[in-house]
Short mmCIF file of C-alpha atoms in Angstrom, two decimals:
data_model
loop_
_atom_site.label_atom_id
_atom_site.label_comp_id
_atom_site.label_asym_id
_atom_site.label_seq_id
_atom_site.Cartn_x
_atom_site.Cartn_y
_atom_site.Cartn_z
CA UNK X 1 -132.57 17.71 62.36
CA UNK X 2 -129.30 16.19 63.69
CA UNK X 3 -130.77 12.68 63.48
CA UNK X 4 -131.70 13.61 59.67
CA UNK X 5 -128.05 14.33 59.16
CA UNK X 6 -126.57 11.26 60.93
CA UNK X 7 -129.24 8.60 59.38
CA UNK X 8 -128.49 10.11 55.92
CA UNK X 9 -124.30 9.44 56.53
CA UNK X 10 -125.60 5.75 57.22
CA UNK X 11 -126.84 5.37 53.80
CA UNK X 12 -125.00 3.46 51.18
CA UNK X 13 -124.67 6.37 48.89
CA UNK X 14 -123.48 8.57 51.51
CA UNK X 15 -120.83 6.05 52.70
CA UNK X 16 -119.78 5.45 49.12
CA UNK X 17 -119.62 9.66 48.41
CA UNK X 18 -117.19 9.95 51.82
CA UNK X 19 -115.58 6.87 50.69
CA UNK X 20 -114.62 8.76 47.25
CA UNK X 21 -114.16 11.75 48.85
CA UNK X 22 -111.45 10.79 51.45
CA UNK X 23 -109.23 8.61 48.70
CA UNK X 24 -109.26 12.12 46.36
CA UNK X 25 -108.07 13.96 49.32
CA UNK X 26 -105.33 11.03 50.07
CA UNK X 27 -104.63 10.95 46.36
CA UNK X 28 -104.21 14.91 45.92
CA UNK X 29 -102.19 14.42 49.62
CA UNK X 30 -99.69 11.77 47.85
CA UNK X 31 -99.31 14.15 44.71
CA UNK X 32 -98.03 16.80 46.56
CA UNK X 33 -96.11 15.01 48.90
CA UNK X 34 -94.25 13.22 45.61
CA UNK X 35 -94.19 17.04 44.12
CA UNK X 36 -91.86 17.94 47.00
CA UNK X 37 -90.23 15.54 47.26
CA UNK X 38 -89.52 15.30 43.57
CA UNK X 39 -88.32 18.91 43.72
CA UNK X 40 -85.68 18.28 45.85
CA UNK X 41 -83.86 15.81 44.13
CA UNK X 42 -80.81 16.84 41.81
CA UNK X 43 -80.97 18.09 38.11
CA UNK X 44 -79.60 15.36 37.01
CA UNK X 45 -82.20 12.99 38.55
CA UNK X 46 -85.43 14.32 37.95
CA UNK X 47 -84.68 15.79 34.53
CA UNK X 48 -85.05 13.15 31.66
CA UNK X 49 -83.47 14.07 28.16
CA UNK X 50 -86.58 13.28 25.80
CA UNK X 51 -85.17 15.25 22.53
CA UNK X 52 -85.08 13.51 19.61
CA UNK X 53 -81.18 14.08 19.05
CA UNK X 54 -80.60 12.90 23.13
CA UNK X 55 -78.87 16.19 23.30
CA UNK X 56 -78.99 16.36 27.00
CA UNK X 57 -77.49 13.28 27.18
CA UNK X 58 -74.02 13.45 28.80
CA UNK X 59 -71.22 10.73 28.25
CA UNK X 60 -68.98 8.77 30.60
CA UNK X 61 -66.00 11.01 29.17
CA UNK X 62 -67.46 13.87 30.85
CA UNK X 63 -68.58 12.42 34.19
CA UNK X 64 -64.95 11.35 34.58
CA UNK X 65 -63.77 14.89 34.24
CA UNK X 66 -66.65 16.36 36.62
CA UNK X 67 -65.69 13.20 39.06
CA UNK X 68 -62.40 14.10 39.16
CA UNK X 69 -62.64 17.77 39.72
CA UNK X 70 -60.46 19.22 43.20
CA UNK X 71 -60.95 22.80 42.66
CA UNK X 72 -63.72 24.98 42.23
CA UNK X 73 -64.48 25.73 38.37
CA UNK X 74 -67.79 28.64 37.59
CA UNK X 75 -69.41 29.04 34.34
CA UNK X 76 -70.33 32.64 34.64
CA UNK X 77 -73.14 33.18 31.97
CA UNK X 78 -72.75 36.98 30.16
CA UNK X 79 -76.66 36.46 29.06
CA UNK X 80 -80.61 37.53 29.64
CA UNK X 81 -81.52 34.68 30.89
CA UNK X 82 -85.07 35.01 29.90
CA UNK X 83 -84.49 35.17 26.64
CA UNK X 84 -81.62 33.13 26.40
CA UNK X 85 -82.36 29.43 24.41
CA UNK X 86 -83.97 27.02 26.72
CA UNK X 87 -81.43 24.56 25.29
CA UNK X 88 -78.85 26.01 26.54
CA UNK X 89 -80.22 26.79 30.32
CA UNK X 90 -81.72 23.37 30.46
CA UNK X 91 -78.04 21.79 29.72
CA UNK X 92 -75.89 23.63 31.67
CA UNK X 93 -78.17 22.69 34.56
CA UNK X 94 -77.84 19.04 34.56
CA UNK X 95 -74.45 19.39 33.65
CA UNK X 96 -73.68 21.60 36.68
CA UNK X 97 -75.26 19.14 38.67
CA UNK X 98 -72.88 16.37 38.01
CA UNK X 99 -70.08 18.00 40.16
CA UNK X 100 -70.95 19.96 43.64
CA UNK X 101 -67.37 21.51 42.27
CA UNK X 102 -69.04 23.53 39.38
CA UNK X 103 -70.90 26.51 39.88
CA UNK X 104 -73.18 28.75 37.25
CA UNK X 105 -73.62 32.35 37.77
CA UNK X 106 -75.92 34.84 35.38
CA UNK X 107 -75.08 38.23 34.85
CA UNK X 108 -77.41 40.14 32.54
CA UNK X 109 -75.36 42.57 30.17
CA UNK X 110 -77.79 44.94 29.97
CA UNK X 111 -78.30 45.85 33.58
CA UNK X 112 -74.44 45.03 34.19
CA UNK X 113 -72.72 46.41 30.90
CA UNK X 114 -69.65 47.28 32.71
CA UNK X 115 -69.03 43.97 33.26
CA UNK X 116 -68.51 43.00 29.31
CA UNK X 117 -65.85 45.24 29.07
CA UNK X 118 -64.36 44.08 32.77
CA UNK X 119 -63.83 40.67 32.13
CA UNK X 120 -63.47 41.18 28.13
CA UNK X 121 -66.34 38.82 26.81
CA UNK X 122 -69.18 39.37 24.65
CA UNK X 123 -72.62 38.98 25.30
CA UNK X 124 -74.01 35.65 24.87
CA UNK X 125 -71.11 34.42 26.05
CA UNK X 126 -70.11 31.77 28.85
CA UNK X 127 -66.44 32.42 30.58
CA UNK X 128 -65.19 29.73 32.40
CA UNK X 129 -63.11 30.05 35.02
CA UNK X 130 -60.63 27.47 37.61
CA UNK X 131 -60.25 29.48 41.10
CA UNK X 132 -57.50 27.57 41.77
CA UNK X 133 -55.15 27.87 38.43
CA UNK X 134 -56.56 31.22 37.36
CA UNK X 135 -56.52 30.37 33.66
CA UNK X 136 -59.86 31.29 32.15
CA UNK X 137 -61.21 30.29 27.96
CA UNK X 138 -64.79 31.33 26.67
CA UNK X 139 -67.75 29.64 24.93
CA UNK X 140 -69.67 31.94 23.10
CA UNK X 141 -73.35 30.53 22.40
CA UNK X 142 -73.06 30.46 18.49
CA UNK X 143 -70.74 27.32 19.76
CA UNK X 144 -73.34 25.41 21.48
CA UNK X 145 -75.73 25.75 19.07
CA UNK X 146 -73.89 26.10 15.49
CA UNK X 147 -75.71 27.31 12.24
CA UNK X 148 -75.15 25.74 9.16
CA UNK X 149 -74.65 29.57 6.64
CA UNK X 150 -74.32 27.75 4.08
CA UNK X 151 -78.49 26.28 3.96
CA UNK X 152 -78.97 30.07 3.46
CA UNK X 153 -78.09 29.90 -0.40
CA UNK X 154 -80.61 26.83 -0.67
CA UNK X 155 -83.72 27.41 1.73
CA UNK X 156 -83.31 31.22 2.27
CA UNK X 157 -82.80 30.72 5.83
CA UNK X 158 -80.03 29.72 8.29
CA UNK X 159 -81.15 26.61 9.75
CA UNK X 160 -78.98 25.18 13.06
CA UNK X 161 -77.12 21.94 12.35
CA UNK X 162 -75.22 20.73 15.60
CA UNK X 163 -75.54 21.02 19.07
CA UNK X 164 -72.10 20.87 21.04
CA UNK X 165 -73.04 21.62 24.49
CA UNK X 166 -71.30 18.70 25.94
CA UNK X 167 -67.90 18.97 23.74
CA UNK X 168 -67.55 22.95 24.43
CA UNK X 169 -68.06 22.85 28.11
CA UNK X 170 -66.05 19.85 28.97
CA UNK X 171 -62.84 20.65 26.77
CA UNK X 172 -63.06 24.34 28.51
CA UNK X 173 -62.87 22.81 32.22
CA UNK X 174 -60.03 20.21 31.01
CA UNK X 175 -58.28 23.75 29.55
CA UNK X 176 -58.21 25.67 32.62
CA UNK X 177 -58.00 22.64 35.17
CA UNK X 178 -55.04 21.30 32.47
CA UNK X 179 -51.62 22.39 32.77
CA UNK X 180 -50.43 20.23 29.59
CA UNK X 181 -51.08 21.39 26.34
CA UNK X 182 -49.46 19.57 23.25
CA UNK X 183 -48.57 20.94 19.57
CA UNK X 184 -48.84 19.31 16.24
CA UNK X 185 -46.74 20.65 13.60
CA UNK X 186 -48.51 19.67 10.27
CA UNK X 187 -46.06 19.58 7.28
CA UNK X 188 -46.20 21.05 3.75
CA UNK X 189 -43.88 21.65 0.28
CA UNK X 190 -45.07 18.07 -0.46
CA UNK X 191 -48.60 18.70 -1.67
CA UNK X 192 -50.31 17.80 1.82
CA UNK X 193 -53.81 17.87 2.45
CA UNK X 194 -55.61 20.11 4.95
CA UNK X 195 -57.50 19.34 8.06
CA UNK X 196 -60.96 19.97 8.29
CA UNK X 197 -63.14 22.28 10.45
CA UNK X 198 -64.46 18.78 12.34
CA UNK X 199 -60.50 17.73 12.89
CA UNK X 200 -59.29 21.23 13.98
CA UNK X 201 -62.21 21.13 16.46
CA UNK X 202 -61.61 17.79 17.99
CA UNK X 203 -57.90 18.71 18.13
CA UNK X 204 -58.85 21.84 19.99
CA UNK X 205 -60.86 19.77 22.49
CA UNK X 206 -58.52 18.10 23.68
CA UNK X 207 -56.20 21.37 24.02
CA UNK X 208 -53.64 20.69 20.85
CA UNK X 209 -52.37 23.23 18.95
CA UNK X 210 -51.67 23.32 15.45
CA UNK X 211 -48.89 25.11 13.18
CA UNK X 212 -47.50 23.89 9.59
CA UNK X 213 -43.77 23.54 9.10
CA UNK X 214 -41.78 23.40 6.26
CA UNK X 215 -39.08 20.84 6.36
CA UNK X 216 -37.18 21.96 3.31
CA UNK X 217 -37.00 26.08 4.73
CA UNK X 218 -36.49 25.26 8.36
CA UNK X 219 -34.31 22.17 7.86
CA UNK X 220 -35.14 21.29 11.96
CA UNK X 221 -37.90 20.34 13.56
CA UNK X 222 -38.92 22.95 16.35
CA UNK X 223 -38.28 21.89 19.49
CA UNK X 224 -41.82 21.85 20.93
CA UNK X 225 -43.10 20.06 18.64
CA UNK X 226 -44.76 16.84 20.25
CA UNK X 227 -45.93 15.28 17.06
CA UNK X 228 -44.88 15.87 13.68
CA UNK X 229 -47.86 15.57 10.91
CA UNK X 230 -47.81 14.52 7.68
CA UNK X 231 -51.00 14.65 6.16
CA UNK X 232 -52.00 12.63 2.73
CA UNK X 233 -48.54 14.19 0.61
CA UNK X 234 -48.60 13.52 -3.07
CA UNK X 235 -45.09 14.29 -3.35
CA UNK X 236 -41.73 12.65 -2.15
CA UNK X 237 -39.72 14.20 0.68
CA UNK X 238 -36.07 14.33 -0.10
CA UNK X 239 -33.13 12.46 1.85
CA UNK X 240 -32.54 15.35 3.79
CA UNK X 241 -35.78 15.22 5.56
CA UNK X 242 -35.70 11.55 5.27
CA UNK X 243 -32.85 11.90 7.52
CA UNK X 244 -34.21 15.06 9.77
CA UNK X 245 -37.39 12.34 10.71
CA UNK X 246 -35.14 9.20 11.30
CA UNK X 247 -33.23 11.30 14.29
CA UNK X 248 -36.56 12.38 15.54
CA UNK X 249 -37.64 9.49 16.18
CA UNK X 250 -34.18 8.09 17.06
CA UNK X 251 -34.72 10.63 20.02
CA UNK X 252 -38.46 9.80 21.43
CA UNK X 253 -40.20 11.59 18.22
CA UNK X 254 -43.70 11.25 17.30
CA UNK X 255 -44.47 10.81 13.25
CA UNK X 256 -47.65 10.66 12.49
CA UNK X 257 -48.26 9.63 8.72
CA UNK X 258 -51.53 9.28 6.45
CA UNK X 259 -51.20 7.90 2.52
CA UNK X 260 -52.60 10.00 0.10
CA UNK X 261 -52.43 9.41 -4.24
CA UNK X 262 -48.64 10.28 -4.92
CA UNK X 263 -48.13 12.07 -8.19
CA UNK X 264 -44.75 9.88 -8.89
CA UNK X 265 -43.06 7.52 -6.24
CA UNK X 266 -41.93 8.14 -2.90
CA UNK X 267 -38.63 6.19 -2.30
CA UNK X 268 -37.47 8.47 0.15
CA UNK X 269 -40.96 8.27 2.22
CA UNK X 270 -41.10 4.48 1.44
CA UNK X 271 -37.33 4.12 2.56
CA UNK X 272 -38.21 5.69 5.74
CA UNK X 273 -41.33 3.74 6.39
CA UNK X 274 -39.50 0.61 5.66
CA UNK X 275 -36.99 0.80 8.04
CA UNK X 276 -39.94 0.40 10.63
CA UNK X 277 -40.69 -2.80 9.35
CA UNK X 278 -44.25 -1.20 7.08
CA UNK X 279 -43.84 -1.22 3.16
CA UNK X 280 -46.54 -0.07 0.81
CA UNK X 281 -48.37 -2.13 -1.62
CA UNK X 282 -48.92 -1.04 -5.04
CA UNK X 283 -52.32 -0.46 -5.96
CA UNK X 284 -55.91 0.02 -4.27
CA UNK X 285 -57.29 -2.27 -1.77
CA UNK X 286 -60.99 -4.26 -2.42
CA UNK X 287 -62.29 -6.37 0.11
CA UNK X 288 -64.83 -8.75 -0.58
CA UNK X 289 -66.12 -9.41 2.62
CA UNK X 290 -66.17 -6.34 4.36
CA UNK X 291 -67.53 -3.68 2.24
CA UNK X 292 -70.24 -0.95 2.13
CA UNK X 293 -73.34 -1.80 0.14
CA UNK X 294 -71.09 -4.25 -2.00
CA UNK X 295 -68.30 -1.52 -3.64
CA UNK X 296 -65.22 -4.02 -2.43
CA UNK X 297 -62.81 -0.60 -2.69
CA UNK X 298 -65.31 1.19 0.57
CA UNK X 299 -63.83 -1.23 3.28
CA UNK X 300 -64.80 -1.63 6.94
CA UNK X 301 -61.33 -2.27 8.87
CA UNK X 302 -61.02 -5.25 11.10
CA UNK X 303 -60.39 -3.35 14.05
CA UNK X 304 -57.42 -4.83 16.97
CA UNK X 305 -57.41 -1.61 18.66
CA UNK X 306 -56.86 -1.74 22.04
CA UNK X 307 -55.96 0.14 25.41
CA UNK X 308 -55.86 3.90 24.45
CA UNK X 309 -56.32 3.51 20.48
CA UNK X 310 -59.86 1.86 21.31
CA UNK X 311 -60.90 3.70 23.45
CA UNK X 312 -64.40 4.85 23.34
CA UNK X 313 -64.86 3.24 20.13
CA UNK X 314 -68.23 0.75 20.43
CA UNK X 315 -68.63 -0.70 17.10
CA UNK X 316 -66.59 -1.74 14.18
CA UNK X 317 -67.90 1.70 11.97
CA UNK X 318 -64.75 2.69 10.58
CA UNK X 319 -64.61 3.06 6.91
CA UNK X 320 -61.62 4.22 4.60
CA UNK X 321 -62.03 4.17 1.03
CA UNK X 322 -59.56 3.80 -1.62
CA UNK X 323 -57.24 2.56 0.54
CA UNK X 324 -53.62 1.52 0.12
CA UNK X 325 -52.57 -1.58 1.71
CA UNK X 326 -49.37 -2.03 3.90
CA UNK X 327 -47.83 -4.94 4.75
CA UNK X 328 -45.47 -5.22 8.35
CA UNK X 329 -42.59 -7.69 8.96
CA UNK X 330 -40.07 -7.42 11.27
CA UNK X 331 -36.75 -5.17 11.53
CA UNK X 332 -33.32 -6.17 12.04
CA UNK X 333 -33.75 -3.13 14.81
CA UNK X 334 -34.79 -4.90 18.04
CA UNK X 335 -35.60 -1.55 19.55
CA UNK X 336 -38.64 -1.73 17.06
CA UNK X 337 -42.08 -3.05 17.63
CA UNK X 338 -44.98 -2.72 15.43
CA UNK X 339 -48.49 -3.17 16.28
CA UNK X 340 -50.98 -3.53 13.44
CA UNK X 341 -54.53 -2.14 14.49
CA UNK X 342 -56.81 -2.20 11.20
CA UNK X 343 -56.56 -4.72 8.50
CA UNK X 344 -58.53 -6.15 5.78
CA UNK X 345 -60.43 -9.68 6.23
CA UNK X 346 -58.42 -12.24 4.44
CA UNK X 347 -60.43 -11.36 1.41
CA UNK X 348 -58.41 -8.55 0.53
CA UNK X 349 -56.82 -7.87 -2.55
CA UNK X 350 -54.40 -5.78 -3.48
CA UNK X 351 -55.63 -4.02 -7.42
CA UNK X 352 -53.52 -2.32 -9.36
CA UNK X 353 -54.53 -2.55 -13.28
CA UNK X 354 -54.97 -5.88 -14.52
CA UNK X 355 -53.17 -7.61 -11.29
CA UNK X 356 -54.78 -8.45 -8.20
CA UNK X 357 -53.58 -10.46 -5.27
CA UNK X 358 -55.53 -11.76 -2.43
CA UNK X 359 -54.08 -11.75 1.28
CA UNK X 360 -54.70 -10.00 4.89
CA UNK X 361 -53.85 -5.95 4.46
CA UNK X 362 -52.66 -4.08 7.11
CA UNK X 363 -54.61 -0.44 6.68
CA UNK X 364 -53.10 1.12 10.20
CA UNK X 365 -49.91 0.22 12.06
CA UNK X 366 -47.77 2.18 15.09
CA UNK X 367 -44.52 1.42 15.24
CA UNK X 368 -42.31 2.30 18.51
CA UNK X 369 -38.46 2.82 18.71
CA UNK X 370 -37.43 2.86 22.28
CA UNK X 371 -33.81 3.71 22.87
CA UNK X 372 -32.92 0.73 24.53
CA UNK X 373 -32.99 -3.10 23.20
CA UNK X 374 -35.93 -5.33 24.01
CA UNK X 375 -33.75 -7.66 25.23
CA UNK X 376 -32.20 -4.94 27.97
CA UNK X 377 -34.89 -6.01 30.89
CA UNK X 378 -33.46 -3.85 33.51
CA UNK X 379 -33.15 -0.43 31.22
CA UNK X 380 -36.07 -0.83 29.00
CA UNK X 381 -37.79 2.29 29.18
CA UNK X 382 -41.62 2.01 28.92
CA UNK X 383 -41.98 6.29 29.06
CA UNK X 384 -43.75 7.32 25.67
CA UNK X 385 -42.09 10.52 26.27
CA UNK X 386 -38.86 8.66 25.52
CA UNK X 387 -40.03 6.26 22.90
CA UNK X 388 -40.38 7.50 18.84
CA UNK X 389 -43.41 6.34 17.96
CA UNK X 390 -45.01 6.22 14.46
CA UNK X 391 -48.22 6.34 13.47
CA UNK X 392 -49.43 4.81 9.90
CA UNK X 393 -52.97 5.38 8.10
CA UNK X 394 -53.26 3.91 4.67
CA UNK X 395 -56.04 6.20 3.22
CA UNK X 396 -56.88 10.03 3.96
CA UNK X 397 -60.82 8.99 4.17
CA UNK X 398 -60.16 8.49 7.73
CA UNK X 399 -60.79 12.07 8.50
CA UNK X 400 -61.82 13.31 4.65
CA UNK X 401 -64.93 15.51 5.54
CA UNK X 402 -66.54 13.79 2.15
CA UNK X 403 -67.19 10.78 4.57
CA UNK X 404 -67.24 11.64 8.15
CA UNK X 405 -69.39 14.37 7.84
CA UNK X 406 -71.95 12.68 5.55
CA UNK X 407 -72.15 9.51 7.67
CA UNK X 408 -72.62 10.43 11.26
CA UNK X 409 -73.18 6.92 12.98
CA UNK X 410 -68.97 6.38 11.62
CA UNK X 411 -66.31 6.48 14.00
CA UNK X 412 -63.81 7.46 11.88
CA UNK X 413 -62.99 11.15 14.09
CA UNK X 414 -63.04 8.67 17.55
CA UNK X 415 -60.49 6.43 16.15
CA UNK X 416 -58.27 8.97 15.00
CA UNK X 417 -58.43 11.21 18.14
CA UNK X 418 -57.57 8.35 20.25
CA UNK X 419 -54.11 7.54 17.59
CA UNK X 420 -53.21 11.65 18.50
CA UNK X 421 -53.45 10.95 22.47
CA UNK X 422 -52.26 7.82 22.67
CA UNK X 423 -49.21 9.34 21.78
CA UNK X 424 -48.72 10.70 25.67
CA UNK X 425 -49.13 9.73 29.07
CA UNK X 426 -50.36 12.94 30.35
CA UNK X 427 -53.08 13.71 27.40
CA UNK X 428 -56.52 12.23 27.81
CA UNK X 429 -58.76 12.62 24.99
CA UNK X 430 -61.72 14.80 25.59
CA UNK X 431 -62.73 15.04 22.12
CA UNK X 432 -66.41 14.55 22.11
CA UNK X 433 -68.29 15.15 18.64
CA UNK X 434 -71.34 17.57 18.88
CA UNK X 435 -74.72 15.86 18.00
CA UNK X 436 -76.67 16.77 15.06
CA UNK X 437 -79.70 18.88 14.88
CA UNK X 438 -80.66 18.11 10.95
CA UNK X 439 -84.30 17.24 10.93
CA UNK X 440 -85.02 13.60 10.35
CA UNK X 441 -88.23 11.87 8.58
CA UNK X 442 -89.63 8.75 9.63
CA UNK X 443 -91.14 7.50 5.95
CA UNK X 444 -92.85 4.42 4.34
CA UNK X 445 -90.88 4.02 1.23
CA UNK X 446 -93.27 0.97 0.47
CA UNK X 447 -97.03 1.69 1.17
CA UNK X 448 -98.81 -2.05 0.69
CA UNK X 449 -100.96 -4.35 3.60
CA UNK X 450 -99.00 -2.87 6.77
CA UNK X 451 -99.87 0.61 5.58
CA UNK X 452 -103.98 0.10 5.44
CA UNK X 453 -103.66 -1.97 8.38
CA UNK X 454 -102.30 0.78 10.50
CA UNK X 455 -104.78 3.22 8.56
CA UNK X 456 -108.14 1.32 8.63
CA UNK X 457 -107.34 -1.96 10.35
CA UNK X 458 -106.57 -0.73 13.63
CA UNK X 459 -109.09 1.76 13.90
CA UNK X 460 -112.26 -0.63 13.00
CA UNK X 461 -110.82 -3.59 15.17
CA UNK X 462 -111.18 -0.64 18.07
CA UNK X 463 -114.83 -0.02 16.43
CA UNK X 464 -116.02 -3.37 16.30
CA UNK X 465 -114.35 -3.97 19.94
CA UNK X 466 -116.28 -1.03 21.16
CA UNK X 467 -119.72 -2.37 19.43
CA UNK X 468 -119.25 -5.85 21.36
CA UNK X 469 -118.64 -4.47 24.22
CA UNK X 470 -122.06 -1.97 24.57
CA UNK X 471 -124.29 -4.77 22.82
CA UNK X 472 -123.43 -6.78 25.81
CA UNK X 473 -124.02 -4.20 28.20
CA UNK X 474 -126.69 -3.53 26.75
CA UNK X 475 -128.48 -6.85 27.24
CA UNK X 476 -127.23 -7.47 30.69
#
């Protein structure tokens, strides 16, 4: 019987069973070696962000923040976590995992309701909290994920539009790791626009606050106010406040200034502006050369930005429309410099009625008064706390919602974030824009010979391969 057994293990088709049988039992061996091994390694390593809208994805911005942590910072999650979005658990893991200094800790409401009330949060809510500074913000989960209401009144449903994961979570752990925080006082009396929700967001990211002044009632600018706002006016200011913003900036001020259409003229804006070497040009600006889908008056800027105003920014996808043009010279003021950092191409023109002229347009300048001369080597301050610095935009569209919220590949918001911090030394931006969940369709506008290819091309070509291939299998 024994002999049976060891002549039939000498056969071929023994041999080739064991043979099979031990390289399954290596394979399956290898697969759960790799399994273990796998499951050991870090969030952010074995986790791969497949979503369509890359909404796992986690920019360099953030890294640098989590890099830079020195003190412990805990995302304590006021949630069920079983029935809390998988979204949201999968992204605060492999962001957590980007810093050994950030810790997340669940506590489930409903067992724990005490602790709502203790720590005065809601449910669904994320507090975030720096051991070492003690100051503490929120990020409620209606943040992270944002509904759009307003699809309600079309589809009869409240469909999600943005996910801002990223943005909420890192401008919380600059807040509470931060001990700066800057104010912009926005003006009004002069017909001013508004910001929008999208601008009052990214300003919030990066931890400025916002209040609107009137120049005319208060007659003085407060004195925390680290940059004074004046957003698209259609009115004049008067020589009063013409004055008020000349001995701001005489003493380290920051002005920050976008064109809008003026009812009348502004000679008392235009005065000011002038005597920092930028004058207006009458009219709208057309470029020929760099336009969208050929309407000359929706221009994409040259862009020159550099250093902190281009930071961040990876393409030229800026667009302004209806644009006033500006054009800089020099002062008689040698404590003024002016750096231009959009223009037009040198097919600009500059329309207004029946008259156009063609030239190079400057569409966004900054212009810095320090209090010394540039000549003074040895007492030249190079402190932007102690420099007045203004900032020139010749068209609202740079942050009209009409345009930045229609076109999301722009970079309209990035540009503009980076003019507010480059303002200060001790501001970084953290502004990051949340990433869209709108539902996208891949479609073939133009069915013709690609489109039956791919339907009944491919398919027989596999057929008629297949054929070939068992006729000559057959006949071997």
């Amino acid at each position: 019987m024994l002999e049976k057994i060891k002549n039939s293990f000498k056969k071929a088709a023994s041999k080739n069973g064991s043979y099979s049988v031990g390289m399954i039992a290596l394979v399956i061996a290898i697969v759960v070696v790799v399994n273990l091994i796998a499951g050991q390694l870090p969030e952010n390593v074995k986790s791969v962000d497949v979503s369509d809208k890359k909404i796992y994805q986690i920019s360099n911005t953030s890294k640098k923040i989590l890099k830079k942590l020195d003190s412990e910072v805990t995302f304590t999650v006021y949630a069920q976590k079983k029935s809390t979005d998988d979204r949201i658990k999968t992204f605060l893991k492999k962001y957590a995992a980007l810093s050994d200094k950030v810790t997340v800790k669940w506590v489930d409401p409903v067992l724990h309701p005490g602790e709502l009330t203790k720590n005065n949060v809601e449910e669904n809510t994320i507090l975030v909290l720096n051991k070492k500074t003690k100051k503490n913000t929120t990020v409620s989960f209606s943040s992270i994920i944002v509904s759009d209401a307003s699809s309600y009144y079309t589809t009869g449903s409240v469909s999600e539009s943005e996910f801002d994961g990223e943005g909420q979570l890192t401008s919380a752990i600059n807040y509470v790791t931060s001990d700066t925080q800057k104010k912009i006082y926005y003006t009004t009396g002069h017909g001013e626009g508004t910001f929008s929700t999208s601008v009052t967001d990214l300003l919030g990211k990066s931890n400025i606050q916002e209040e609107e002044l009137n120049l005319v009632m208060k007659n003085k600018i407060p004195d925390d106010c680290d940059l004074l706002f004046m957003y698209a006016p259609t009115k004049d200011i008067t020589e009063d406040e013409a004055k008020l913003l000349n001995n701001y900036m005489n003493n380290g001020g920051k002005i920050y200034v976008i064109l809008g259409d003026a009812d009348k003229s502004q000679p008392n804006l235009n005065g000011f502006l002038k005597k920092y070497g930028i004058q207006k040009v009458n009219g709208y600006i057309a470029d020929t050369q760099r336009s969208y889908q050929g309407n000359y008056y929706y221009i994409f800027p040259e862009l020159s930005a550099t250093g902190d105003l281009g930071k961040g920014l990876s393409s030229d996808m800026v667009l302004l429309v209806n644009a006033h043009g500006l054009k800089v010279s020099e002062t008689k003021d040698d404590t003024i410099t002016t750096t231009e950092f959009m223009k037009t191409s040198s097919n600009g023109y500059a329309v207004d009625g029946e008259e156009q002229k063609q030239g190079t347009y400057t569409l966004g300048v900054v212009a810095e008064k320090s209090k010394n001369s540039s000549s003074d080597s040895e007492s030249t301050s190079t402190d932007k706390e102690d420099t007045g610095r203004l900032t020139v935009i010749s068209s609202d569209s740079l942050i009209n919602p009409d345009v930045t919220d229609n076109m999301s590949t722009l970079e309209n918001l990035d540009l503009f974030i980076n003019t507010i911090t480059a303002n200060y030394d001790d501001v970084e931006n953290v502004s990051i824009k949340a990433k869209s969940l709108q539902v996208t369709y891949n479609t073939v506008q133009h069915a013709g010979i690609i489109s039956l290819f791919i339907i009944f091309g491919i398919p027989l070509v596999i057929l008629v391969y297949g054929f070939i291939q068992w006729w000559k299998r057959r006949k071997a």
